[in-house]
Amino acid sequence: METYITPQAEMVPMTLECNILSGGDTQATNESYTEETITLF
Amino acid sequence: MKRTVTLLAALALCACAQDPLPVAPSSQENLTPQAGQPSADPLPAAQDPWLWEEITTQLTGESVDGSLVAAFEQSKSTLSGKDVVWCAGDSYRMLGYDAEQKAFYTCDATTENGGASATFHYDRDIPQTPCYSVYPTATRHTNNKDYGIVFGIDIPAQQTATPGGISPGANLSYAKTERQADNPHFQNVTALLKFRLTGAAAASVKSVTVRGLNYIAGEGSLLTNGEEPAVLYTRRFSGQVPSRTVTLSGDFLPDTDYYIALAPGAVTGFTMVFTDDQGRHIAKSSQNAVLFKRSTILNIGAVNLGDSFADAPAVDTTPVAYLTATQGSKPFTLAVLPDGFTDVELSDYEILARSALDMLFNTQPYKRYKEYFNVWIMKVASNESGATVTDGNGNAITPVDNYFKSGWGDGYSDMKADTSIVYDYLRNHCPDMLDGSHKKSEVPVLILVNDLRYGGMCHSYRDGGTYCQVPYTFSGGQITWSYPQKSPSSDIDPSCDVIDTPSAVLEAVGKSTGDWRNIVVHEFGGHAIGRLLDEYWYEEDLTSTLVPHHNWAVPMGRNISASYTDPLWKDWMVQDDQGHWTASPEMTALRAHYGRVGMFQGGQVSVRNRWRSEIVSCMIDNRLYFSAWQRELIARRICEMTGVTFDRESYLAGDVDTADPVRDEEASPVIRGRKEPGPVEMPLLPPPVLEE
C-alpha cells in the first residue's frame, strides 16, 4: 500500500557556456539583518 | 540513509550552449519504505521517503560528506550591529555544472582577511556557468524538476553563547551568480532570536534552550527556487531527524545581548528553558505562535529570571477542563494523558492536546454533541522524553523512563501502556473519578506520546473501558493514507475474486491527507469513544458469520456486518427483488449525501465476508469524515453515556453537516507561497486490540 508522491525526473533546460577559469578571486558581501522587537513573556 | 545517484552521461547530450542541466532521477522504488524491517538508521525505514535523490560531484572527485564539521569550526562570520561581517579564514562552497565534463562540480573559496566585503580565493579550474554558493558549506545537493538546486544544510542545534554575536558556523547564507566570476552577495538563510538575561539568577545560567513543536534546526534542505532561500525540513538528504530545539551553551553575562540562529517560520509551542549549573530549570512559554522571519532579528528584550533558580515555580499539574458539559444528565467524560513529556515539555503537551481535541470536536458528530462532554487535559511529567522502542513484540530495545510506560516497535502492533499506572493515576487525579461519579469503564482515555515515530493504537474492553495512544508523529508533518489497493470484485458475493482496486474507485474516494491529529480522530473518536471497528481490509478473510464484539456488554464494531442479508444499518437502505441493498430514496431525499450508504464488501481487516456502510470513511483512511451510520452510532453512544434518550427523527433533523472534506471540499495546499514536496504516504495502522 505504500507509494510515495515524488517529483518526476525531467530535464531542466539551462544555457551553459564552456569558458574555464583557472582559479580566481571574488568579492563577497552579505545582506544585513533587519530587527523587530516584541514582548513574549 | 544516504542514497547516491550516479549521473547518466546520456543526460548531457551536448557539451556547450543549451545543454540541459541533469536532474536527479525520480526513483519511487527507492523511496518505498520497508515497513517492519529493522534499520540501523536513526529513523525507521518507514520514515525514509523524505530523502532527496542525491547527485554526486563527479568532476572534483571529492566526497561530498564529512567536511561539514570542519567548515563550521573554521567559519565564524559574525554580527556588527545588524551587518554580517566575514572573518579571516572564512570559506564558502560553490556548486555549478560543467557541461564539458558532464558533471556538477564543487569548489571552496576562502578569504584571508575577512571584512564586510571580503576577497575570497578559489584554486580549481571551473567553468563560467551559474554558480550556487552556500556559507559555510553544503554537504549534499540535488537538482530537482520541481525545486531546482537543493542543498543539504545544517543549522546547528548546539550553539555557543557569544556575547553580542552569533555562534560560529550558525549564520548560514546563500548566493547565486549567473557566472562564477561574478561577485556574490549572500542572503541570510536563518532568523535570529535576540535576548538578554536579567535578575540575580541570570549569573548562574549555563544554557538556554529554545524549543518549538516544529523543526527549527538540524539537517534540512535549502531551497533556491524562489527569490529568497528557504529552509525545508519535510525533505532532506539523510535519515537524521531534524531538531525541535536549539541550545545555546556557555557562560552568560547579565544584561548582554545573545543571539540564537534558527530556521525561519512560525514556531508553535515556543518555549525557552534556562538551566543552571546544577541542572535546575526555569521555563518560559509563549501562548501564541512566534513568527521568525528570514534575515530578521527578533528581539524579545530582557528576560527576567528572578533571584534564584530555587525560587522557580513548580510546573502546574492541575487538570485543565477543555470542555465542561452543559447538556445531558451526566457528562460523557474523556481524559487525555501525557506520556514522555518532561516537566518543561508539559506546555508542549497542552498545546498538542488542545490541537488534537479541536480537530476531534470539529468533526461530526462530535462537533454537534460537544456540550455533552467533560474533557480533562491531565498533566503529569515523565522522567524522560519519548517512548520505549521495542523489538515489535513488546521487548524493550531502547527503554525510556516515561510515566505510563508507553512503547512500541516496528509495525506498531505492540503499542501499549501500563494500564495499572494509567488507571491508578486517573483514580487519584481525574476530577470525575475522584468524585466517584465515573468508573474507569466510563472514561475513554487518550494518551498523547511525546515520540515522533508513526503509530496509533486503541485497546478496548468488554465493559466499555478503553484507552488509546497516539504519538506526535513526524513533529506534526503531513501524512497521506492510501485506500486499500486490492478489493473484492463484488460487494455481494463473499466468494468473489480479489482484484486491483479499480482506478475509478481510487479517484472517487480521493486521497486523505492530514497529520497525527487525524490518527487521534480515528483512534479516540472512532474506536475508543464511538466503539467502531476498522473498515479497511487486508488480503485475508474472516470466515465467521458473526462479529462477536456485537455481544459485548458494551457492544463494539456495530459499523461492521458479517451478513449481507441482515445489516445493522438496514433502516438506511432498501432491498430490491434480488435482495440487493441500495441507499433508501427517502433518506437520500432528506440529504443527498445519505445516497452514499449501501453495502460495501470489505472491513474489519477482512477483504471478504465483512461489510461496511459506505465506500470510505475515517475508519479506513483517517479522513475527518465519519459515515452516516457511524455518526448515528456515535450519537447513540453519546446519548447512552449521558442519560439522554436517542430520538432518531430529531437526530436526523440535526445531522446537517454531512460533507466529506476529502471529496466535497476544495483543498488549498499552498505552503509559504511556493510549491513544496507532498506529504509522506504511510500504511494504515493496525486494528484495535479487543480485550475480554
XYZ file of C-alpha atoms in Angstrom:
733
model
C 0.000 0.000 0.000
C 2.952 2.307 0.346
C 3.672 4.526 -2.585
C 5.175 7.947 -2.474
C 4.465 11.220 -4.133
C 7.729 12.005 -5.794
C 8.561 14.606 -8.406
C 9.099 13.007 -11.796
C 12.514 13.430 -13.368
C 12.605 15.996 -16.106
C 15.294 17.893 -17.922
C 15.833 21.410 -16.702
C 16.954 23.486 -19.698
C 19.734 25.899 -18.947
C 22.211 27.734 -21.130
C 25.751 26.794 -20.311
C 28.985 28.157 -21.622
C 32.297 26.439 -21.730
C 34.808 29.062 -20.640
C 37.035 27.668 -17.952
C 38.730 29.827 -15.360
C 41.830 28.547 -13.655
C 41.172 29.770 -10.158
C 40.444 33.350 -9.231
C 39.012 35.763 -6.713
C 35.534 37.008 -5.891
C 34.450 39.891 -3.746
C 31.709 38.641 -1.432
C 29.262 40.771 0.540
C 26.431 39.998 2.928
C 22.835 41.027 3.357
C 22.204 42.912 6.606
C 19.603 41.759 9.093
C 16.578 43.807 9.981
C 15.355 43.887 13.575
C 11.897 43.627 15.119
C 11.042 43.900 18.791
C 8.274 42.015 20.585
C 7.289 41.219 24.149
C 6.947 37.467 24.639
C 6.848 36.586 28.318
C 20.391 6.501 4.965
C 22.294 8.070 2.157
C 21.436 7.247 -1.387
C 23.776 8.303 -4.120
C 22.722 8.580 -7.702
C 25.335 8.426 -10.386
C 24.728 10.822 -13.213
C 23.864 9.263 -16.505
C 26.071 10.506 -19.300
C 23.085 10.454 -21.600
C 21.523 13.244 -19.621
C 24.047 15.685 -21.008
C 23.922 15.326 -24.760
C 25.811 18.448 -25.680
C 28.813 19.969 -24.013
C 28.082 23.596 -24.649
C 25.212 26.036 -25.115
C 21.622 24.889 -24.477
C 22.901 21.905 -22.619
C 20.344 20.599 -20.192
C 21.310 20.522 -16.564
C 20.785 16.993 -15.312
C 18.281 16.313 -12.621
C 18.227 13.520 -10.124
C 16.166 10.664 -11.489
C 12.924 10.046 -9.710
C 13.023 6.705 -8.023
C 9.754 5.775 -6.495
C 11.033 2.289 -5.810
C 13.976 3.593 -3.851
C 11.696 5.681 -1.726
C 9.386 2.870 -0.752
C 9.750 2.237 2.953
C 10.433 -1.244 4.111
C 7.960 -1.310 6.930
C 8.727 -3.857 9.535
C 12.357 -4.295 8.595
C 14.943 -3.317 11.158
C 17.091 -0.349 10.318
C 20.347 0.905 11.732
C 19.440 4.454 10.793
C 18.239 6.956 13.377
C 14.857 6.842 11.668
C 12.986 3.630 10.968
C 12.987 2.715 7.308
C 9.356 3.693 7.055
C 10.341 7.328 7.563
C 12.785 7.478 4.696
C 10.563 8.835 1.937
C 11.630 12.376 2.678
C 15.075 11.725 1.314
C 16.123 13.544 -1.827
C 17.833 11.628 -4.563
C 21.366 12.941 -4.371
C 23.778 13.898 -7.129
C 27.480 13.429 -6.590
C 30.092 15.899 -7.737
C 31.983 13.733 -10.194
C 34.250 16.395 -11.586
C 36.048 17.078 -8.383
C 36.005 13.519 -7.233
C 35.628 14.862 -3.726
C 33.493 13.259 -1.160
C 30.503 15.423 -0.500
C 30.306 14.097 3.015
C 32.345 14.810 6.032
C 33.537 18.351 5.524
C 30.644 19.999 7.341
C 32.079 19.881 10.824
C 35.434 21.245 9.709
C 33.707 24.039 7.832
C 31.727 25.047 10.881
C 34.827 25.077 13.016
C 36.644 27.271 10.553
C 33.858 29.676 9.713
C 32.845 32.427 12.063
C 31.160 35.277 10.251
C 29.715 37.485 12.903
C 27.438 40.425 13.534
C 28.407 44.045 13.645
C 25.164 45.639 14.680
C 22.795 44.200 12.069
C 25.533 43.676 9.497
C 27.205 40.345 8.835
C 30.972 40.532 8.652
C 33.304 37.910 7.187
C 36.172 36.807 9.390
C 39.671 35.811 8.308
C 39.712 32.154 7.317
C 36.026 32.044 6.369
C 35.162 29.886 3.376
C 32.063 29.052 1.393
C 31.171 26.321 -1.053
C 30.339 26.851 -4.721
C 28.310 24.474 -6.861
C 27.937 24.588 -10.637
C 27.613 22.381 -13.643
C 30.404 21.640 -16.067
C 28.825 20.714 -19.369
C 32.125 19.604 -20.884
C 32.754 17.168 -18.092
C 29.044 16.417 -17.882
C 29.075 16.713 -14.134
C 28.469 19.050 -11.263
C 31.489 20.482 -9.531
C 32.026 21.884 -6.072
C 34.757 24.259 -5.096
C 35.529 26.050 -1.828
C 36.573 29.692 -1.731
C 38.466 31.160 1.231
C 39.215 34.655 2.482
C 42.415 35.572 4.239
C 41.369 38.908 5.653
C 37.574 38.935 6.107
C 35.623 42.181 6.406
C 32.191 43.417 5.335
C 33.307 42.948 1.738
C 35.917 40.213 1.564
C 38.092 38.769 -1.176
C 37.625 35.017 -1.480
C 40.073 32.912 -3.468
C 39.485 29.596 -5.186
C 42.081 27.409 -6.847
C 40.471 24.931 -9.172
C 39.511 25.181 -12.854
C 35.805 25.857 -13.081
C 33.509 26.869 -15.940
C 31.782 30.242 -16.178
C 28.296 28.952 -15.532
C 25.592 29.768 -12.991
C 27.068 29.295 -9.567
C 25.279 28.490 -6.325
C 27.199 29.315 -3.145
C 26.436 28.295 0.414
C 28.160 29.576 3.546
C 29.672 27.938 5.476
C 29.118 24.869 3.310
C 26.603 22.394 1.994
C 27.287 18.723 2.322
C 24.948 17.494 -0.369
C 22.872 18.712 -3.229
C 20.457 17.683 -5.912
C 18.751 19.174 -8.919
C 15.053 18.522 -8.872
C 12.460 19.131 -11.556
C 10.144 20.996 -9.221
C 12.582 22.631 -6.831
C 15.752 23.192 -8.849
C 19.044 23.145 -6.980
C 18.521 21.943 -3.413
C 21.307 21.837 -0.841
C 21.670 19.808 2.298
C 22.340 22.199 5.163
C 22.622 22.013 8.915
C 21.508 24.743 11.290
C 23.401 23.762 14.439
C 21.142 22.580 17.254
C 24.038 23.156 19.662
C 25.342 26.711 19.556
C 27.940 28.532 21.631
C 26.979 31.570 23.672
C 28.801 34.513 22.122
C 28.226 37.913 23.770
C 26.833 40.261 21.136
C 27.320 37.757 18.323
C 26.271 34.555 16.596
C 27.673 31.129 17.358
C 30.429 30.199 14.860
C 29.010 28.423 11.827
C 25.394 29.221 12.676
C 24.880 32.132 10.310
C 24.035 30.251 7.122
C 23.851 32.280 3.925
C 23.372 31.680 0.219
C 24.193 33.437 -3.055
C 23.587 32.760 -6.719
C 25.548 34.376 -9.519
C 24.928 33.918 -13.231
C 28.634 33.406 -13.834
C 31.090 32.027 -11.396
C 33.360 35.077 -11.717
C 30.566 37.433 -10.623
C 30.842 38.783 -7.101
C 28.312 37.055 -4.824
C 26.007 38.937 -2.475
C 24.973 36.479 0.196
C 21.407 36.334 1.539
C 20.907 35.228 5.140
C 19.170 31.851 5.433
C 18.360 31.866 9.127
C 16.382 34.028 11.526
C 17.900 35.253 14.781
C 16.424 35.388 18.270
C 17.943 38.167 20.369
C 17.604 38.322 24.155
C 19.392 39.356 27.315
C 19.093 37.973 30.831
C 18.326 39.974 33.963
C 17.728 39.087 37.612
C 20.228 37.604 40.019
C 19.587 34.088 38.683
C 20.978 35.137 35.294
C 24.538 34.851 36.602
C 24.237 31.087 37.075
C 22.724 30.269 33.678
C 24.736 27.709 31.724
C 22.422 27.015 28.816
C 19.382 28.468 27.112
C 17.258 26.096 25.064
C 14.682 27.322 22.592
C 12.030 24.744 21.811
C 9.112 24.554 19.435
C 6.665 21.925 18.291
C 8.039 22.070 14.782
C 11.566 21.588 13.490
C 13.731 24.655 13.942
C 17.283 23.326 13.431
C 19.338 20.363 12.348
C 19.865 18.812 8.953
C 17.406 20.000 6.344
C 17.176 21.298 2.825
C 17.874 24.729 1.395
C 15.523 25.579 -1.456
C 16.884 28.025 -4.002
C 13.989 28.178 -6.429
C 12.407 31.363 -5.079
C 13.567 34.930 -4.812
C 14.729 34.157 -1.310
C 16.335 30.990 0.047
C 14.069 28.837 2.206
C 14.720 26.068 4.699
C 12.681 22.917 4.313
C 12.505 20.091 6.810
C 9.952 17.889 5.075
C 12.577 16.642 2.618
C 16.212 16.106 3.441
C 19.352 14.225 2.491
C 19.897 11.970 5.470
C 17.862 9.947 7.891
C 18.911 12.217 10.724
C 15.842 13.654 12.416
C 15.858 17.470 12.483
C 15.707 19.200 15.834
C 12.846 20.915 17.639
C 15.364 22.596 19.934
C 18.400 24.841 19.756
C 20.611 25.071 22.824
C 22.964 27.956 23.422
C 25.614 26.937 25.967
C 28.351 28.750 27.836
C 28.708 31.493 30.386
C 26.125 34.241 30.112
C 26.876 37.816 31.087
C 23.932 39.619 32.678
C 22.276 42.315 30.602
C 24.233 41.388 27.471
C 22.735 40.608 24.058
C 22.846 36.997 22.871
C 21.640 35.511 19.586
C 20.271 32.114 18.619
C 20.067 31.191 14.920
C 17.128 29.068 13.843
C 15.094 28.177 10.771
C 12.585 30.807 9.655
C 8.912 30.020 10.161
C 6.112 30.181 12.699
C 7.084 28.302 15.858
C 4.188 26.938 17.854
C 4.725 25.983 21.471
C 7.622 28.421 21.697
C 9.424 27.807 24.987
C 12.741 28.977 26.424
C 14.304 26.805 29.102
C 17.091 28.326 31.182
C 19.301 25.828 33.018
C 21.834 26.478 35.764
C 24.997 24.574 36.665
C 23.009 22.274 38.968
C 20.601 21.273 36.198
C 17.704 23.283 37.602
C 15.303 24.825 35.109
C 13.290 27.954 34.621
C 10.912 27.644 31.673
C 9.000 30.398 29.932
C 6.453 29.679 27.215
C 4.545 31.764 24.727
C 0.831 31.109 24.383
C 0.924 32.186 20.749
C 2.974 31.042 17.797
C 6.106 33.122 17.306
C 6.990 34.109 13.751
C 10.664 34.064 12.838
C 11.398 35.717 9.500
C 14.406 35.065 7.337
C 17.148 37.647 7.796
C 15.300 39.225 10.687
C 16.423 39.601 14.273
C 13.505 39.043 16.623
C 14.422 40.981 19.739
C 12.491 39.842 22.815
C 14.458 42.172 25.077
C 15.188 41.357 28.703
C 14.149 38.029 30.213
C 13.941 38.392 33.989
C 14.831 35.109 35.696
C 14.237 36.395 39.203
C 16.531 35.998 42.169
C 17.261 32.275 42.158
C 16.607 29.029 40.319
C 15.460 27.618 43.649
C 12.547 30.068 43.592
C 11.307 28.880 40.197
C 7.673 27.808 40.481
C 6.913 24.121 40.096
C 5.114 23.063 36.948
C 1.368 23.260 37.437
C -0.134 19.792 37.052
C -3.708 20.745 37.846
C -6.074 19.110 35.314
C -7.390 21.531 32.722
C -11.029 21.372 31.683
C -11.067 21.506 27.889
C -14.836 21.022 27.788
C -17.417 21.112 30.558
C -20.774 19.524 29.849
C -23.865 21.683 29.815
C -26.238 19.099 28.322
C -27.397 15.648 29.408
C -27.992 14.254 32.855
C -24.407 13.020 33.244
C -21.280 14.167 31.436
C -19.553 11.879 28.981
C -16.093 12.213 30.492
C -12.903 11.884 28.479
C -9.359 12.044 29.848
C -6.224 12.988 27.962
C -2.869 11.988 29.450
C 0.694 12.905 28.503
C 3.421 10.297 28.268
C 7.080 11.005 27.656
C 6.756 14.733 28.323
C 9.197 16.026 30.937
C 8.187 18.835 33.268
C 9.450 21.531 30.924
C 7.685 19.844 27.994
C 4.229 19.800 29.567
C 3.447 23.138 27.947
C 4.053 21.424 24.570
C 1.668 18.684 25.595
C -1.135 21.046 26.479
C -0.865 22.741 23.094
C -0.855 19.379 21.330
C -3.784 18.098 23.379
C -5.852 21.170 22.600
C -4.963 20.979 18.936
C -5.998 17.316 18.685
C -9.202 17.888 20.653
C -10.021 20.882 18.455
C -9.819 18.618 15.426
C -11.947 15.921 17.047
C -14.624 18.346 18.170
C -14.713 19.983 14.764
C -15.535 16.618 13.201
C -19.156 15.466 13.148
C -20.921 14.219 15.144
C -18.570 15.358 17.927
C -18.955 18.973 16.881
C -22.693 18.733 17.309
C -22.532 16.972 20.659
C -19.582 18.748 22.309
C -21.856 20.191 25.006
C -22.372 16.683 26.388
C -18.685 16.156 27.223
C -16.391 16.783 30.146
C -12.883 16.636 28.709
C -9.923 16.760 31.080
C -6.411 17.514 29.939
C -4.462 15.769 32.690
C -0.876 16.789 33.327
C 1.868 14.576 34.708
C 5.573 14.783 33.905
C 7.753 11.889 32.832
C 11.364 11.485 33.900
C 12.473 11.127 30.281
C 11.244 12.297 26.907
C 9.801 9.909 24.367
C 8.685 6.301 24.395
C 10.376 2.938 24.617
C 11.492 1.331 21.375
C 10.681 -2.359 21.367
C 11.555 -5.274 19.124
C 7.977 -5.278 17.846
C 6.966 -7.959 20.336
C 6.865 -5.859 23.460
C 10.501 -6.370 24.493
C 12.321 -3.110 25.171
C 15.356 -2.391 22.998
C 15.752 1.241 23.968
C 13.855 1.798 27.213
C 12.573 5.256 28.073
C 11.540 6.119 31.611
C 8.175 7.643 30.811
C 5.294 7.793 33.256
C 2.771 5.416 31.690
C 5.381 3.110 30.107
C 4.350 3.736 26.516
C 6.390 1.878 23.949
C 6.240 0.108 20.620
C 8.345 -1.211 17.789
C 8.277 -1.530 14.030
C 4.830 -2.441 12.806
C 3.257 -0.541 15.743
C 1.131 -3.541 16.739
C 2.714 -3.953 20.192
C 1.966 -0.367 21.161
C 0.710 -0.237 24.718
C 0.954 1.459 28.115
C 0.814 0.084 31.649
C -2.914 0.164 32.380
C -2.438 -0.204 36.118
C -0.467 3.049 36.162
C -2.949 4.730 33.821
C -5.984 3.936 35.930
C -4.247 4.455 39.285
C -3.362 7.924 38.116
C -6.868 8.677 36.871
C -8.499 7.361 40.035
C -6.354 9.726 42.068
C -6.372 12.778 39.831
C -9.240 12.858 37.305
C -11.918 15.047 38.920
C -14.807 12.926 37.588
C -13.294 9.755 39.025
C -12.160 11.365 42.264
C -15.735 12.431 42.989
C -16.986 8.898 42.315
C -19.300 9.916 39.504
C -17.451 7.906 36.826
C -15.942 4.426 36.772
C -12.883 3.697 34.698
C -15.031 1.870 32.164
C -16.912 5.122 31.600
C -13.897 7.284 30.811
C -12.229 6.776 27.410
C -8.567 7.730 27.677
C -6.284 9.264 25.086
C -2.559 9.091 25.823
C -0.519 11.571 23.780
C 3.004 10.242 23.459
C 5.959 12.563 23.037
C 7.539 10.472 20.314
C 7.963 11.352 16.645
C 7.513 7.871 15.241
C 4.445 6.794 13.323
C 1.871 4.867 15.294
C -1.541 4.726 16.894
C -3.361 2.050 18.845
C -6.591 1.556 20.731
C -7.229 -1.028 23.433
C -10.917 -1.682 24.124
C -12.605 -3.821 26.738
C -15.893 -5.668 27.013
C -17.174 -3.380 29.784
C -16.702 -0.218 27.752
C -13.288 0.686 29.112
C -10.803 1.848 26.539
C -7.567 3.718 26.084
C -5.660 4.694 23.003
C -2.192 6.042 22.316
C -1.191 8.450 19.596
C 2.325 9.863 19.163
C 3.273 13.291 17.869
C 4.217 11.688 14.593
C 6.836 13.385 12.427
C 6.552 16.549 14.586
C 3.204 17.256 13.021
C 4.405 16.645 9.448
C 1.844 15.859 6.791
C 0.835 12.272 6.142
C -1.206 10.715 3.344
C -3.021 7.431 3.756
C -3.903 5.284 0.796
C -7.124 3.422 0.169
C -6.631 -0.367 0.020
C -5.087 -1.267 -3.320
C -6.868 -4.643 -3.533
C -10.630 -5.050 -3.350
C -13.283 -7.731 -3.670
C -14.661 -7.926 -7.212
C -18.226 -7.995 -5.829
C -19.986 -6.216 -2.988
C -22.464 -9.077 -2.674
C -20.651 -12.373 -3.166
C -18.247 -13.360 -0.332
C -16.647 -15.967 -2.605
C -15.724 -13.430 -5.273
C -12.220 -12.738 -6.546
C -9.866 -10.156 -5.108
C -8.817 -7.670 -7.767
C -6.832 -4.474 -8.035
C -8.988 -1.675 -6.717
C -10.376 -0.001 -9.862
C -8.788 3.339 -10.629
C -12.273 4.874 -10.829
C -12.811 3.915 -7.180
C -9.457 5.328 -6.122
C -10.249 8.542 -7.954
C -13.722 8.746 -6.452
C -12.609 8.305 -2.845
C -9.693 10.735 -3.194
C -6.568 10.939 -1.073
C -6.759 11.507 2.663
C -4.057 13.871 3.850
C -3.592 15.112 7.386
C -1.277 14.626 10.330
C -1.055 12.865 13.700
C -4.293 14.513 14.809
C -6.233 12.570 12.185
C -4.986 9.456 13.954
C -6.462 10.849 17.184
C -9.813 11.248 15.446
C -9.618 7.650 14.204
C -8.339 6.021 17.400
C -10.064 8.136 20.028
C -13.148 9.350 18.180
C -13.701 6.189 16.143
C -12.512 3.260 18.232
C -12.419 4.492 21.820
C -15.459 6.756 22.123
C -17.507 5.559 19.137
C -16.672 1.863 19.652
C -16.256 1.445 15.928
C -14.048 -1.143 14.264
C -11.750 -0.502 11.330
C -13.338 -0.562 7.909
C -10.151 -1.182 5.915
C -9.039 -4.634 4.938
C -6.004 -6.686 4.140
C -5.858 -9.541 1.658
C -7.258 -12.040 4.103
C -10.708 -13.261 5.040
C -12.609 -13.570 8.287
C -14.844 -16.578 7.837
C -17.079 -16.344 10.908
C -20.693 -15.339 10.385
C -20.810 -13.172 13.494
C -18.945 -10.173 14.823
C -18.588 -11.432 18.405
C -17.951 -7.967 19.822
C -21.541 -7.031 18.962
C -22.486 -9.101 22.002
C -20.167 -7.434 24.475
C -21.753 -5.741 27.480
C -20.877 -2.514 25.716
C -21.017 -3.528 22.045
C -18.142 -2.795 19.723
C -17.988 -2.791 15.953
C -21.612 -2.204 15.048
C -20.359 -0.407 11.959
C -19.371 -3.826 10.575
C -21.742 -6.541 9.396
C -20.865 -10.206 8.951
C -24.048 -10.696 6.954
C -25.057 -9.227 3.646
C -28.697 -10.052 4.198
C -29.147 -8.619 7.686
C -27.017 -5.495 8.200
C -27.466 -3.315 11.264
C -27.983 -0.229 9.094
C -30.843 -1.572 7.010
C -33.003 1.395 8.060
C -30.790 3.438 5.750
C -31.419 1.236 2.701
C -33.970 -0.545 0.554
C -33.701 -4.042 -0.880
C -34.635 -4.969 -4.469
C -36.219 -8.217 -5.692
C -32.841 -9.944 -5.827
C -32.098 -8.933 -2.248
C -29.559 -6.244 -3.195
C -29.296 -3.266 -0.898
C -29.114 0.323 -2.078
C -29.495 3.678 -0.346
C -33.058 4.490 0.616
C -34.631 7.044 -1.773
C -36.434 8.517 1.224
C -33.176 9.045 3.091
C -31.419 10.324 0.002
C -34.208 12.851 -0.454
C -33.554 14.036 3.095
C -29.807 14.523 2.498
C -28.087 13.906 -0.816
C -25.006 12.520 0.951
C -27.134 9.773 2.505
C -27.116 8.326 -1.009
C -23.604 7.129 -0.221
C -24.996 4.497 2.165
C -25.076 0.926 0.932
C -23.418 -2.449 1.382
C -19.734 -2.469 0.571
C -17.755 -5.666 0.982
C -14.530 -5.344 2.990
C -13.932 -4.253 6.571
C -12.577 -5.323 9.957
C -9.297 -6.116 8.124
C -11.122 -8.752 6.044
C -11.381 -8.306 2.287
C -14.446 -10.585 2.031
C -17.289 -11.680 4.276
C -17.445 -8.371 6.137
C -19.444 -5.326 5.059
C -19.344 -1.623 5.765
C -21.959 1.030 5.146
C -20.074 3.484 2.920
C -17.228 3.181 0.491
C -14.841 5.301 2.574
C -14.679 6.984 5.974
C -12.375 7.902 8.832
C -12.277 4.241 9.801
C -10.462 3.463 6.544
C -8.007 6.273 5.919
C -8.324 8.695 8.850
C -10.149 11.379 6.881
C -12.215 13.763 9.003
C -15.449 12.132 7.973
C -17.497 9.573 9.838
C -20.069 7.910 7.606
C -23.791 8.464 8.126
C -24.174 5.179 10.010
C -21.021 5.766 12.056
C -22.318 9.203 13.047
C -25.579 7.659 14.189
C -23.715 5.004 16.205
C -21.528 7.633 17.862
C -24.570 9.791 18.625
C -26.323 6.792 20.142
C -23.282 6.082 22.316
C -23.130 9.705 23.490
C -26.820 9.626 24.399
C -26.381 6.332 26.238
C -23.472 7.723 28.274
C -25.232 10.967 29.115
C -28.620 9.630 30.080
C -30.383 11.027 27.045
C -32.993 9.078 25.099
C -31.910 8.763 21.485
C -34.629 10.034 19.167
C -33.790 9.125 15.588
C -36.089 11.655 13.994
C -34.560 14.601 15.811
C -31.114 13.109 15.346
C -31.591 13.051 11.572
C -33.059 16.548 11.585
C -29.856 17.837 13.149
C -27.452 15.777 11.069
C -26.920 18.578 8.591
C -23.148 18.655 8.257
C -22.720 15.577 6.079
C -19.866 16.515 3.748
C -16.603 14.621 3.440
C -13.825 17.220 3.270
C -11.738 14.996 1.005
C -14.420 14.514 -1.632
C -16.603 17.550 -1.138
C -14.327 20.449 -0.269
C -11.575 22.254 -2.141
C -8.078 21.727 -0.825
C -5.602 24.602 -0.556
C -2.146 23.064 -0.384
C -0.051 26.196 -0.925
C 2.638 26.435 1.727
C 4.710 29.559 2.213
C 3.804 30.737 -1.283
C 5.786 28.092 -3.096
C 5.266 24.548 -4.139
C 6.775 22.157 -1.655
C 7.127 18.389 -1.600
C 3.977 16.466 -0.946
C 3.154 14.633 2.264
C 4.578 11.260 3.044
C 2.277 8.323 2.458
C 2.054 5.816 5.272
C 0.385 2.438 5.676
C -2.813 2.172 7.658
C -2.356 1.432 11.337
C -3.106 -1.955 12.875
C -6.589 -2.755 14.132
C -7.526 -2.140 17.762
C -6.720 -4.687 20.425
C -10.024 -6.067 21.715
C -9.561 -7.461 25.171
C -12.125 -9.523 27.012
